[in-house]
Every structure is written in structure tokens, then in C-alpha cells.
């Protein structure tokens, strides 16, 4: 039964799904759907996901979207996935679900809106929105502080004090990686105060090598392109 | 070792957890926190949940928050919960996960922003914000349209075409019940175009009676109080406009 993953490497939840599959030797066909050019709104893609979002998967005849739901499903549906990604133990699993649920309206709501309001606005055909950027950065910083002081409590290098990464580590780190498209001084201001967060990101990258770097290649290309534009803009000014 | 639930019945996710336990005959102790009085900021509660959200459960020494995670956990941890609430079948379960994850950034985000900024802000010591209310309403309305046309597709009366409710039905319907506190004409404008959604709310209520109404009593009381306030404000306006127009006629 073949697995198709509809995604885009500029989408942080799509990257999490790609990296997860590669880490666990799950074979899949990668189908790129560019949301910048509104390919997610095409009638063909709406047959796959009527919500017009990536990632979405088709596994045999089974269709599914929402990245956390996809990661949970893949962890259970493919027999070779090590238990630490989404433990069968009820209480360990519940704690990971708690992080994943928290993610949506905290870390993601802050990081996504900030990045879209500042760096990616032109690519999305929108005007940069400084007011939204201020609100979003506030929520993002509060969320990073909660990861630093609460979710990263404990002896292990990963969320919830675990010694090995779960789907929550992968999902949240891919979210924070999106900040790479911001100006370096903004990244430093936002991430700088959170040393444990920085170390945890490094640990998650290392634990998912070489796939992490490979899947993030496109993001680094966009980062370089935007940096060049900022430099040109500064020189012109 | 009784399950403890820290909750405020004015919080929609708290209500979902309370109703779920009652419907499934799970014995628990309800510990009430009043968010309007900022009781979640107390140092005692910080020990229970450092992120200071409700609901939170304590099951023995195990603490858990985020209502979806709680509903999943209770479904699995307590024998006797009927399978339809959170099916063990991988495919059925994954679809319910998809609805639950979608809920956060869509229905919940829209409904909370709209209701807070149009209605509840003063009760929480905040200013109403018409701009934020309008943005919230837009997300809320498009979420309702997606429930109507996508999630409620199929033969059954519940989400994903199921014939019986899941934790997703309960969670989303409790979210929508919060609209009871807004002005009736606004509620009609928002819910009115979505007949299937209205029927599904009714069906979910029926499937969880009498606990649904009992747990929502506090919300209905607040609704009545806010309606009275709106009425008296409207009357005052009429009175004051009479007072200001009369002298000009003299």
C-alpha cells in the first residue's frame, strides 16, 4: 500500500512529516504542492484535502490531513517506528498529546503569524503588517519561555525530560526553524534569551541527521534569497 | 484514588471534560476555579499546572492538561468508555485526531476571539475590541462553513458521518455553546446560515442529556444576566435620547 505525502518544504508541518518518514525508513512519494502559488486551492488538490492545506497524506485509499494527526497515524500504522516517537504507554503518550495540543494556539500561533507578517508577506501576496508582528512576537516569546522553563524541565535533552525525541520535538523544532527567514538580528533577539531551547533544537537536529538538514535545504535557500534582498534594500536606502 | 478535575464551567473545554466524565459514569471530584477572579493565578494552582490553564486533571500522581489530551487519556484509561468516543480502530481514530487538531487554529481561534472581544472582555477586566471581534467572526464563520460542508458530510448525525458522538463532537459543540453569551441577533447572523451545524448541536445535546444542560447551567445564567444588561442599556439610551430631544423642542 503506497504512501503519498502532499506537502511543500517551505511548510513547517510538512517538513516534520517528511523528516519523520525518512528517519523511520517509511517509503513515500513526495508530491509538492506550492502554497505560495495557491496550488493548494486547485480542484485536484481539494479532492485530497478540502481544507486546502499541506501536509496531507493518501495511504492506499485512506486520506488524512493535519500534521499532528498524520504523525500519530504514521507512528501507529508502520510497524518499524520505535516507541519513543509516540509511546504506547498511556501516560507518556498523554503528555506528548498535551504538548502537541498546546503547540497550536501558542508556539505556532505566534511563530507562524510573525513570519507571515514580516518576512513571507510579499511571497504570500500580502503587505507586511507591523501590528500583527508585534502581537505575534509577544506570543512567540512567551511560548519559547514556557518551553524553556516548563516543557524542557527534567533530565533528558528532549521535551518532557525524555532521553529520545518524540513527534512533539520534531513538530515544534520544525516550527521554530521557520524563523530562519527573518533577519538575523531578529532571530537573535527572539531566540537568544532561551539557551535551553537552542540546545534542544541542536539535539533534535542531531538526532534526525542527515534528513533534517536535507529537508530544510529549501528553507535555507529562501533565507539566503531574503537576506540578499534586505541587503540590496539597505544599500539602496 | 478519585480523579480530580480542576475546571471553570464558564470555560468551554472544562465543560467538555466534565460532561464526558458524567456521560461515561466516571467518578470524579470537581475543583472549581473562577477565571474571572483569576483563581488560576494562585500559587496553589501553579503547583497543579504551571501554565495556569483549565481544565487540568490529576489521576493519582499523574497530572495532565489540554482538554483534547485529557479526553483522549480518560477514554483509554477508564474501562467502560464506549468505543465510539475515541475508536481503537486506527483509521477512525486518525480522522477524529484530524478534527481535534483542526479545531485549535480554526473554530476555537475564531470563536474565542469573537466572543471575548465582542462580549466577555469587560467581565475579565479587558476592553472590547471591535476590530479583533470582526477578525474573529470571519474565522468563526468560515470554520462553521467547513463544519457544515466537510466535517458533517456523510450519513450519520455526527462529525465524519458517524452515527454516534466522539470526543470531537463534544469538544466542538461545547466551543459553539459559548456563543450563547453574545447578543441574540449576532448569534442568529453567525449560526443561522448553517442549518446542519444547528441540527448537529441539538443532536449532540440530546446524546449527552441530562449532563449537557446541567453543566451548561452557569453559562445560561450568564446569558440571562447579559441579556438583562443589554436591555437596560437600550432602555437607558431611549430615556436619555428623550431627555436630550425634549428641551430642543421647547
GROMACS .gro file of C-alpha atoms in nm:
model
  487
    1UNK     CA    1   0.000   0.000   0.000
    2UNK     CA    2   0.179   0.314  -0.122
    3UNK     CA    3   0.203   0.631   0.085
    4UNK     CA    4   0.176   0.970  -0.083
    5UNK     CA    5   0.272   1.283   0.109
    6UNK     CA    6   0.138   1.608  -0.034
    7UNK     CA    7   0.343   1.889   0.107
    8UNK     CA    8   0.591   2.165   0.048
    9UNK     CA    9   0.934   2.205   0.200
   10UNK     CA   10   0.856   2.566   0.294
   11UNK     CA   11   0.573   2.439   0.516
   12UNK     CA   12   0.698   2.361   0.867
   13UNK     CA   13   0.439   2.085   0.940
   14UNK     CA   14   0.509   1.925   0.600
   15UNK     CA   15   0.881   1.918   0.683
   16UNK     CA   16   0.806   1.743   1.013
   17UNK     CA   17   0.616   1.469   0.827
   18UNK     CA   18   0.891   1.426   0.563
   19UNK     CA   19   1.167   1.403   0.825
   20UNK     CA   20   0.963   1.158   1.031
   21UNK     CA   21   0.912   0.926   0.733
   22UNK     CA   22   1.279   0.941   0.631
   23UNK     CA   23   1.400   0.881   0.987
   24UNK     CA   24   1.184   0.573   1.013
   25UNK     CA   25   1.254   0.427   0.671
   26UNK     CA   26   0.892   0.478   0.560
   27UNK     CA   27   0.884   0.489   0.182
   28UNK     CA   28   0.668   0.760   0.034
   29UNK     CA   29   0.609   0.957  -0.279
   30UNK     CA   30   0.663   1.330  -0.221
   31UNK     CA   31   0.413   1.542  -0.409
   32UNK     CA   32   0.498   1.910  -0.391
   33UNK     CA   33   0.201   2.149  -0.365
   34UNK     CA   34   0.317   2.509  -0.367
   35UNK     CA   35   0.101   2.720  -0.135
   36UNK     CA   36   0.282   3.039  -0.235
   37UNK     CA   37   0.137   3.000  -0.586
   38UNK     CA   38  -0.200   2.885  -0.440
   39UNK     CA   39  -0.169   2.531  -0.580
   40UNK     CA   40  -0.335   2.418  -0.254
   41UNK     CA   41  -0.659   2.574  -0.385
   42UNK     CA   42  -0.662   2.374  -0.710
   43UNK     CA   43  -0.963   2.144  -0.766
   44UNK     CA   44  -0.726   1.845  -0.794
   45UNK     CA   45  -0.578   1.910  -0.450
   46UNK     CA   46  -0.918   1.982  -0.296
   47UNK     CA   47  -1.006   1.620  -0.372
   48UNK     CA   48  -0.717   1.526  -0.144
   49UNK     CA   49  -0.780   1.789   0.122
   50UNK     CA   50  -1.093   2.007   0.106
   51UNK     CA   51  -0.933   2.238   0.369
   52UNK     CA   52  -0.669   2.327   0.105
   53UNK     CA   53  -0.376   2.281   0.341
   54UNK     CA   54  -0.050   2.090   0.336
   55UNK     CA   55   0.057   1.840   0.450
   56UNK     CA   56  -0.198   1.576   0.357
   57UNK     CA   57  -0.140   1.205   0.304
   58UNK     CA   58  -0.302   0.934   0.099
   59UNK     CA   59  -0.227   0.583   0.223
   60UNK     CA   60  -0.397   0.336  -0.007
   61UNK     CA   61  -0.750   0.478  -0.016
   62UNK     CA   62  -0.720   0.650   0.323
   63UNK     CA   63  -0.685   1.028   0.318
   64UNK     CA   64  -0.571   1.235   0.616
   65UNK     CA   65  -0.465   1.592   0.691
   66UNK     CA   66  -0.343   1.794   0.993
   67UNK     CA   67   0.022   1.719   1.062
   68UNK     CA   68  -0.015   1.604   1.423
   69UNK     CA   69  -0.288   1.359   1.323
   70UNK     CA   70  -0.065   1.238   1.039
   71UNK     CA   71   0.237   1.188   1.267
   72UNK     CA   72   0.026   0.996   1.521
   73UNK     CA   73  -0.120   0.781   1.243
   74UNK     CA   74   0.216   0.702   1.081
   75UNK     CA   75   0.372   0.617   1.418
   76UNK     CA   76   0.097   0.358   1.476
   77UNK     CA   77   0.040   0.232   1.120
   78UNK     CA   78   0.403   0.146   1.035
   79UNK     CA   79   0.539  -0.139   1.245
   80UNK     CA   80   0.908  -0.040   1.245
   81UNK     CA   81   0.867   0.300   1.415
   82UNK     CA   82   1.049   0.297   1.753
   83UNK     CA   83   0.822   0.350   2.052
   84UNK     CA   84   0.984   0.677   2.167
   85UNK     CA   85   0.829   0.872   1.878
   86UNK     CA   86   0.475   0.817   2.012
   87UNK     CA   87   0.488   0.582   2.313
   88UNK     CA   88   0.225   0.313   2.359
   89UNK     CA   89   0.237   0.379   2.736
   90UNK     CA   90  -0.083   0.568   2.811
   91UNK     CA   91   0.060   0.837   3.040
   92UNK     CA   92   0.370   0.901   2.830
   93UNK     CA   93   0.150   0.931   2.522
   94UNK     CA   94  -0.092   1.166   2.701
   95UNK     CA   95   0.194   1.403   2.792
   96UNK     CA   96   0.306   1.415   2.430
   97UNK     CA   97  -0.053   1.482   2.322
   98UNK     CA   98  -0.059   1.766   2.573
   99UNK     CA   99   0.247   1.930   2.412
  100UNK     CA  100   0.105   1.878   2.063
  101UNK     CA  101  -0.228   2.036   2.159
  102UNK     CA  102  -0.056   2.325   2.334
  103UNK     CA  103   0.154   2.390   2.021
  104UNK     CA  104  -0.139   2.512   1.803
  105UNK     CA  105  -0.253   2.830   1.976
  106UNK     CA  106   0.078   2.911   2.145
  107UNK     CA  107   0.407   2.845   1.966
  108UNK     CA  108   0.252   2.801   1.621
  109UNK     CA  109   0.009   3.090   1.653
  110UNK     CA  110   0.300   3.318   1.747
  111UNK     CA  111   0.570   3.192   1.509
  112UNK     CA  112   0.353   3.144   1.202
  113UNK     CA  113   0.188   3.487   1.221
  114UNK     CA  114   0.521   3.660   1.287
  115UNK     CA  115   0.693   3.501   0.992
  116UNK     CA  116   0.396   3.566   0.762
  117UNK     CA  117   0.352   3.925   0.880
  118UNK     CA  118   0.720   4.012   0.829
  119UNK     CA  119   0.940   3.803   0.600
  120UNK     CA  120   0.699   3.594   0.394
  121UNK     CA  121   0.427   3.857   0.338
  122UNK     CA  122   0.547   3.952  -0.014
  123UNK     CA  123   0.573   3.585  -0.118
  124UNK     CA  124   0.214   3.534   0.002
  125UNK     CA  125   0.096   3.841  -0.190
  126UNK     CA  126   0.029   4.039   0.128
  127UNK     CA  127   0.152   4.362   0.281
  128UNK     CA  128   0.382   4.330   0.583
  129UNK     CA  129   0.178   4.401   0.898
  130UNK     CA  130   0.383   4.552   1.182
  131UNK     CA  131   0.092   4.546   1.430
  132UNK     CA  132   0.036   4.172   1.383
  133UNK     CA  133   0.413   4.122   1.401
  134UNK     CA  134   0.430   4.285   1.746
  135UNK     CA  135   0.144   4.076   1.887
  136UNK     CA  136   0.279   3.757   1.730
  137UNK     CA  137   0.632   3.813   1.860
  138UNK     CA  138   0.495   3.862   2.211
  139UNK     CA  139   0.309   3.529   2.199
  140UNK     CA  140   0.610   3.359   2.040
  141UNK     CA  141   0.845   3.483   2.314
  142UNK     CA  142   0.604   3.373   2.587
  143UNK     CA  143   0.578   3.032   2.422
  144UNK     CA  144   0.956   2.996   2.399
  145UNK     CA  145   0.979   3.091   2.766
  146UNK     CA  146   0.728   2.815   2.852
  147UNK     CA  147   0.926   2.561   2.651
  148UNK     CA  148   1.247   2.673   2.826
  149UNK     CA  149   1.111   2.667   3.181
  150UNK     CA  150   0.839   2.403   3.165
  151UNK     CA  151   0.840   2.164   2.871
  152UNK     CA  152   1.220   2.121   2.883
  153UNK     CA  153   1.224   2.052   3.256
  154UNK     CA  154   1.379   1.721   3.355
  155UNK     CA  155   1.697   1.531   3.294
  156UNK     CA  156   1.678   1.431   2.926
  157UNK     CA  157   1.762   1.661   2.633
  158UNK     CA  158   1.412   1.639   2.482
  159UNK     CA  159   1.065   1.769   2.572
  160UNK     CA  160   0.914   1.629   2.893
  161UNK     CA  161   1.264   1.530   3.006
  162UNK     CA  162   1.276   1.242   2.759
  163UNK     CA  163   1.606   1.089   2.653
  164UNK     CA  164   1.486   1.033   2.295
  165UNK     CA  165   1.279   1.256   2.065
  166UNK     CA  166   0.903   1.224   2.011
  167UNK     CA  167   0.680   1.355   1.733
  168UNK     CA  168   0.631   1.664   1.955
  169UNK     CA  169   1.003   1.750   1.947
  170UNK     CA  170   1.006   1.719   1.569
  171UNK     CA  171   0.689   1.922   1.519
  172UNK     CA  172   0.790   2.209   1.748
  173UNK     CA  173   1.150   2.230   1.625
  174UNK     CA  174   1.034   2.243   1.261
  175UNK     CA  175   0.803   2.529   1.362
  176UNK     CA  176   1.086   2.729   1.521
  177UNK     CA  177   1.314   2.661   1.221
  178UNK     CA  178   1.078   2.878   1.015
  179UNK     CA  179   1.223   3.180   1.199
  180UNK     CA  180   1.532   3.135   0.975
  181UNK     CA  181   1.361   3.352   0.712
  182UNK     CA  182   1.368   3.650   0.949
  183UNK     CA  183   1.656   3.897   0.968
  184UNK     CA  184   1.943   3.752   1.176
  185UNK     CA  185   1.922   4.028   1.435
  186UNK     CA  186   1.551   3.950   1.488
  187UNK     CA  187   1.629   3.578   1.529
  188UNK     CA  188   1.896   3.662   1.786
  189UNK     CA  189   1.663   3.889   1.979
  190UNK     CA  190   1.389   3.624   1.989
  191UNK     CA  191   1.588   3.304   2.042
  192UNK     CA  192   1.891   3.449   2.223
  193UNK     CA  193   1.741   3.453   2.575
  194UNK     CA  194   1.642   3.086   2.551
  195UNK     CA  195   1.960   2.881   2.584
  196UNK     CA  196   1.787   2.552   2.662
  197UNK     CA  197   1.562   2.593   2.358
  198UNK     CA  198   1.869   2.646   2.139
  199UNK     CA  199   2.040   2.335   2.281
  200UNK     CA  200   1.722   2.128   2.236
  201UNK     CA  201   1.695   2.238   1.873
  202UNK     CA  202   2.056   2.129   1.818
  203UNK     CA  203   1.986   1.796   1.986
  204UNK     CA  204   1.677   1.737   1.773
  205UNK     CA  205   1.868   1.824   1.455
  206UNK     CA  206   2.148   1.586   1.552
  207UNK     CA  207   1.903   1.308   1.637
  208UNK     CA  208   1.741   1.335   1.292
  209UNK     CA  209   2.054   1.374   1.078
  210UNK     CA  210   2.108   1.377   0.784
  211UNK     CA  211   1.740   1.413   0.696
  212UNK     CA  212   1.683   1.728   0.899
  213UNK     CA  213   1.939   1.933   0.701
  214UNK     CA  214   1.835   1.780   0.371
  215UNK     CA  215   1.464   1.863   0.413
  216UNK     CA  216   1.549   2.215   0.535
  217UNK     CA  217   1.764   2.289   0.228
  218UNK     CA  218   1.484   2.484   0.058
  219UNK     CA  219   1.429   2.696   0.370
  220UNK     CA  220   1.797   2.792   0.378
  221UNK     CA  221   1.779   2.888   0.009
  222UNK     CA  222   1.482   3.118   0.080
  223UNK     CA  223   1.668   3.259   0.380
  224UNK     CA  224   1.969   3.346   0.159
  225UNK     CA  225   1.744   3.500  -0.106
  226UNK     CA  226   1.565   3.718   0.152
  227UNK     CA  227   1.894   3.824   0.312
  228UNK     CA  228   2.022   3.935  -0.027
  229UNK     CA  229   1.705   4.139  -0.082
  230UNK     CA  230   1.738   4.303   0.261
  231UNK     CA  231   2.099   4.392   0.184
  232UNK     CA  232   2.004   4.541  -0.153
  233UNK     CA  233   1.721   4.733   0.012
  234UNK     CA  234   1.962   4.869   0.276
  235UNK     CA  235   2.220   4.970   0.012
  236UNK     CA  236   1.955   5.146  -0.197
  237UNK     CA  237   1.830   5.330   0.108
  238UNK     CA  238  -0.783   0.741   4.421
  239UNK     CA  239  -1.055   0.961   4.273
  240UNK     CA  240  -0.990   1.153   3.955
  241UNK     CA  241  -0.967   1.527   4.024
  242UNK     CA  242  -1.079   1.779   3.762
  243UNK     CA  243  -0.978   2.143   3.803
  244UNK     CA  244  -1.231   2.336   3.599
  245UNK     CA  245  -1.435   2.651   3.548
  246UNK     CA  246  -1.776   2.579   3.397
  247UNK     CA  247  -1.750   2.908   3.208
  248UNK     CA  248  -1.460   2.751   3.014
  249UNK     CA  249  -1.579   2.552   2.713
  250UNK     CA  250  -1.301   2.287   2.729
  251UNK     CA  251  -1.368   2.242   3.103
  252UNK     CA  252  -1.733   2.171   3.026
  253UNK     CA  253  -1.643   1.913   2.761
  254UNK     CA  254  -1.432   1.717   3.013
  255UNK     CA  255  -1.698   1.738   3.288
  256UNK     CA  256  -1.978   1.624   3.054
  257UNK     CA  257  -1.763   1.344   2.917
  258UNK     CA  258  -1.697   1.203   3.265
  259UNK     CA  259  -2.060   1.229   3.368
  260UNK     CA  260  -2.191   1.065   3.050
  261UNK     CA  261  -1.948   0.777   3.098
  262UNK     CA  262  -2.018   0.727   3.467
  263UNK     CA  263  -1.663   0.818   3.574
  264UNK     CA  264  -1.648   0.925   3.937
  265UNK     CA  265  -1.451   1.246   3.990
  266UNK     CA  266  -1.403   1.537   4.223
  267UNK     CA  267  -1.464   1.876   4.061
  268UNK     CA  268  -1.241   2.154   4.192
  269UNK     CA  269  -1.384   2.485   4.082
  270UNK     CA  270  -1.163   2.771   3.973
  271UNK     CA  271  -1.309   3.110   3.883
  272UNK     CA  272  -1.115   3.251   3.588
  273UNK     CA  273  -1.293   3.588   3.616
  274UNK     CA  274  -1.143   3.617   3.967
  275UNK     CA  275  -0.805   3.499   3.835
  276UNK     CA  276  -0.803   3.199   4.067
  277UNK     CA  277  -0.587   3.015   3.814
  278UNK     CA  278  -0.309   3.260   3.911
  279UNK     CA  279  -0.291   3.130   4.270
  280UNK     CA  280   0.032   2.970   4.391
  281UNK     CA  281  -0.160   2.653   4.487
  282UNK     CA  282  -0.281   2.610   4.131
  283UNK     CA  283   0.064   2.677   3.990
  284UNK     CA  284   0.170   2.353   4.158
  285UNK     CA  285  -0.103   2.169   3.967
  286UNK     CA  286  -0.047   2.342   3.633
  287UNK     CA  287   0.244   2.586   3.588
  288UNK     CA  288   0.086   2.706   3.261
  289UNK     CA  289  -0.225   2.802   3.462
  290UNK     CA  290  -0.481   2.676   3.212
  291UNK     CA  291  -0.804   2.495   3.288
  292UNK     CA  292  -0.905   2.218   3.270
  293UNK     CA  293  -0.635   2.011   3.435
  294UNK     CA  294  -0.676   1.660   3.576
  295UNK     CA  295  -0.491   1.477   3.848
  296UNK     CA  296  -0.522   1.098   3.831
  297UNK     CA  297  -0.326   0.958   4.124
  298UNK     CA  298   0.012   1.128   4.082
  299UNK     CA  299  -0.039   1.190   3.711
  300UNK     CA  300  -0.116   1.549   3.609
  301UNK     CA  301  -0.242   1.642   3.264
  302UNK     CA  302  -0.377   1.950   3.088
  303UNK     CA  303  -0.503   2.046   2.739
  304UNK     CA  304  -0.861   1.928   2.708
  305UNK     CA  305  -0.814   1.714   2.397
  306UNK     CA  306  -0.525   1.528   2.559
  307UNK     CA  307  -0.741   1.481   2.871
  308UNK     CA  308  -1.035   1.345   2.671
  309UNK     CA  309  -0.810   1.101   2.486
  310UNK     CA  310  -0.647   0.989   2.811
  311UNK     CA  311  -0.971   0.935   3.001
  312UNK     CA  312  -1.120   0.744   2.705
  313UNK     CA  313  -0.830   0.499   2.722
  314UNK     CA  314  -0.759   0.492   3.096
  315UNK     CA  315  -1.111   0.421   3.221
  316UNK     CA  316  -1.262   0.089   3.124
  317UNK     CA  317  -1.625   0.113   3.026
  318UNK     CA  318  -1.598   0.416   2.797
  319UNK     CA  319  -1.783   0.315   2.479
  320UNK     CA  320  -1.556   0.281   2.174
  321UNK     CA  321  -1.739   0.545   1.968
  322UNK     CA  322  -1.599   0.825   2.186
  323UNK     CA  323  -1.242   0.755   2.073
  324UNK     CA  324  -1.235   0.446   1.849
  325UNK     CA  325  -0.948   0.199   1.880
  326UNK     CA  326  -0.965   0.147   1.501
  327UNK     CA  327  -0.657   0.326   1.363
  328UNK     CA  328  -0.833   0.490   1.066
  329UNK     CA  329  -1.138   0.607   1.260
  330UNK     CA  330  -0.917   0.740   1.537
  331UNK     CA  331  -0.692   0.926   1.293
  332UNK     CA  332  -0.992   1.106   1.142
  333UNK     CA  333  -1.104   1.217   1.488
  334UNK     CA  334  -0.748   1.341   1.556
  335UNK     CA  335  -0.771   1.542   1.236
  336UNK     CA  336  -1.089   1.718   1.356
  337UNK     CA  337  -0.942   1.781   1.701
  338UNK     CA  338  -0.622   1.931   1.559
  339UNK     CA  339  -0.818   2.141   1.310
  340UNK     CA  340  -1.032   2.275   1.597
  341UNK     CA  341  -0.749   2.477   1.761
  342UNK     CA  342  -0.646   2.719   1.486
  343UNK     CA  343  -0.988   2.740   1.323
  344UNK     CA  344  -1.312   2.708   1.520
  345UNK     CA  345  -1.156   2.775   1.860
  346UNK     CA  346  -0.937   3.059   1.744
  347UNK     CA  347  -1.231   3.230   1.573
  348UNK     CA  348  -1.492   3.169   1.842
  349UNK     CA  349  -1.271   3.275   2.134
  350UNK     CA  350  -1.152   3.592   1.959
  351UNK     CA  351  -1.506   3.687   1.858
  352UNK     CA  352  -1.677   3.618   2.191
  353UNK     CA  353  -1.403   3.772   2.404
  354UNK     CA  354  -1.374   4.091   2.203
  355UNK     CA  355  -1.746   4.140   2.139
  356UNK     CA  356  -1.892   4.035   2.474
  357UNK     CA  357  -1.687   3.889   2.759
  358UNK     CA  358  -1.393   4.134   2.770
  359UNK     CA  359  -1.542   4.363   3.044
  360UNK     CA  360  -1.615   4.063   3.272
  361UNK     CA  361  -1.245   3.972   3.251
  362UNK     CA  362  -1.125   4.328   3.309
  363UNK     CA  363  -1.039   4.386   2.943
  364UNK     CA  364  -1.158   4.633   2.679
  365UNK     CA  365  -1.388   4.520   2.398
  366UNK     CA  366  -1.210   4.535   2.062
  367UNK     CA  367  -1.442   4.562   1.759
  368UNK     CA  368  -1.157   4.516   1.512
  369UNK     CA  369  -1.043   4.189   1.676
  370UNK     CA  370  -1.408   4.081   1.709
  371UNK     CA  371  -1.460   4.128   1.334
  372UNK     CA  372  -1.147   3.926   1.252
  373UNK     CA  373  -1.261   3.654   1.493
  374UNK     CA  374  -1.607   3.644   1.337
  375UNK     CA  375  -1.455   3.594   0.994
  376UNK     CA  376  -1.254   3.289   1.108
  377UNK     CA  377  -1.554   3.160   1.306
  378UNK     CA  378  -1.788   3.186   1.006
  379UNK     CA  379  -1.550   3.014   0.768
  380UNK     CA  380  -1.494   2.740   1.029
  381UNK     CA  381  -1.871   2.689   1.060
  382UNK     CA  382  -1.894   2.665   0.682
  383UNK     CA  383  -1.621   2.398   0.686
  384UNK     CA  384  -1.801   2.201   0.958
  385UNK     CA  385  -2.125   2.224   0.757
  386UNK     CA  386  -1.979   2.124   0.421
  387UNK     CA  387  -1.683   1.898   0.514
  388UNK     CA  388  -1.694   1.756   0.865
  389UNK     CA  389  -2.071   1.694   0.866
  390UNK     CA  390  -2.072   1.524   0.527
  391UNK     CA  391  -2.198   1.166   0.532
  392UNK     CA  392  -2.493   0.967   0.655
  393UNK     CA  393  -2.469   0.986   1.032
  394UNK     CA  394  -2.577   1.276   1.250
  395UNK     CA  395  -2.230   1.337   1.394
  396UNK     CA  396  -1.891   1.456   1.266
  397UNK     CA  397  -1.729   1.239   0.999
  398UNK     CA  398  -2.067   1.085   0.920
  399UNK     CA  399  -2.065   0.882   1.243
  400UNK     CA  400  -2.385   0.750   1.395
  401UNK     CA  401  -2.263   0.814   1.750
  402UNK     CA  402  -2.073   1.108   1.902
  403UNK     CA  403  -1.697   1.116   1.958
  404UNK     CA  404  -1.484   1.337   2.183
  405UNK     CA  405  -1.454   1.570   1.881
  406UNK     CA  406  -1.833   1.628   1.869
  407UNK     CA  407  -1.837   1.710   2.238
  408UNK     CA  408  -1.536   1.940   2.222
  409UNK     CA  409  -1.656   2.139   1.920
  410UNK     CA  410  -2.016   2.168   2.039
  411UNK     CA  411  -1.904   2.296   2.381
  412UNK     CA  412  -1.697   2.556   2.195
  413UNK     CA  413  -2.001   2.671   1.998
  414UNK     CA  414  -2.223   2.681   2.307
  415UNK     CA  415  -2.012   2.975   2.426
  416UNK     CA  416  -2.196   3.179   2.161
  417UNK     CA  417  -2.495   3.175   2.398
  418UNK     CA  418  -2.350   3.479   2.576
  419UNK     CA  419  -2.346   3.706   2.268
  420UNK     CA  420  -2.641   3.919   2.161
  421UNK     CA  421  -2.914   3.704   2.004
  422UNK     CA  422  -2.917   3.891   1.674
  423UNK     CA  423  -2.541   3.839   1.637
  424UNK     CA  424  -2.575   3.471   1.720
  425UNK     CA  425  -2.851   3.433   1.461
  426UNK     CA  426  -2.641   3.611   1.200
  427UNK     CA  427  -2.347   3.376   1.263
  428UNK     CA  428  -2.522   3.041   1.319
  429UNK     CA  429  -2.833   3.099   1.108
  430UNK     CA  430  -2.681   3.014   0.769
  431UNK     CA  431  -2.559   2.676   0.899
  432UNK     CA  432  -2.865   2.452   0.939
  433UNK     CA  433  -2.669   2.126   0.959
  434UNK     CA  434  -2.450   2.273   1.232
  435UNK     CA  435  -2.759   2.375   1.432
  436UNK     CA  436  -2.906   2.025   1.397
  437UNK     CA  437  -2.575   1.864   1.498
  438UNK     CA  438  -2.552   2.083   1.812
  439UNK     CA  439  -2.904   1.968   1.901
  440UNK     CA  440  -2.818   1.601   1.835
  441UNK     CA  441  -2.503   1.621   2.048
  442UNK     CA  442  -2.701   1.782   2.332
  443UNK     CA  443  -2.962   1.505   2.312
  444UNK     CA  444  -2.696   1.235   2.313
  445UNK     CA  445  -2.540   1.372   2.632
  446UNK     CA  446  -2.851   1.468   2.831
  447UNK     CA  447  -2.917   1.545   3.111
  448UNK     CA  448  -2.550   1.622   3.181
  449UNK     CA  449  -2.514   1.863   2.890
  450UNK     CA  450  -2.774   2.105   3.023
  451UNK     CA  451  -2.668   2.061   3.384
  452UNK     CA  452  -2.303   2.151   3.315
  453UNK     CA  453  -2.414   2.445   3.097
  454UNK     CA  454  -2.639   2.597   3.367
  455UNK     CA  455  -2.375   2.855   3.467
  456UNK     CA  456  -2.344   2.964   3.105
  457UNK     CA  457  -2.722   3.004   3.072
  458UNK     CA  458  -2.729   3.217   3.389
  459UNK     CA  459  -2.462   3.446   3.249
  460UNK     CA  460  -2.652   3.463   2.921
  461UNK     CA  461  -2.967   3.580   3.108
  462UNK     CA  462  -2.768   3.838   3.305
  463UNK     CA  463  -2.602   3.981   2.994
  464UNK     CA  464  -2.937   3.997   2.812
  465UNK     CA  465  -3.084   4.193   3.101
  466UNK     CA  466  -2.788   4.433   3.091
  467UNK     CA  467  -2.830   4.486   2.716
  468UNK     CA  468  -3.200   4.553   2.764
  469UNK     CA  469  -3.147   4.806   3.041
  470UNK     CA  470  -2.868   4.977   2.843
  471UNK     CA  471  -3.103   5.002   2.544
  472UNK     CA  472  -3.378   5.148   2.766
  473UNK     CA  473  -3.136   5.400   2.916
  474UNK     CA  474  -3.042   5.510   2.567
  475UNK     CA  475  -3.406   5.567   2.478
  476UNK     CA  476  -3.458   5.757   2.804
  477UNK     CA  477  -3.152   5.973   2.755
  478UNK     CA  478  -3.241   6.045   2.393
  479UNK     CA  479  -3.589   6.156   2.509
  480UNK     CA  480  -3.423   6.379   2.765
  481UNK     CA  481  -3.193   6.537   2.512
  482UNK     CA  482  -3.454   6.586   2.242
  483UNK     CA  483  -3.725   6.731   2.464
  484UNK     CA  484  -3.551   7.056   2.557
  485UNK     CA  485  -3.474   7.128   2.194
  486UNK     CA  486  -3.845   7.120   2.117
  487UNK     CA  487  -3.921   7.364   2.393
   0.00000   0.00000   0.00000
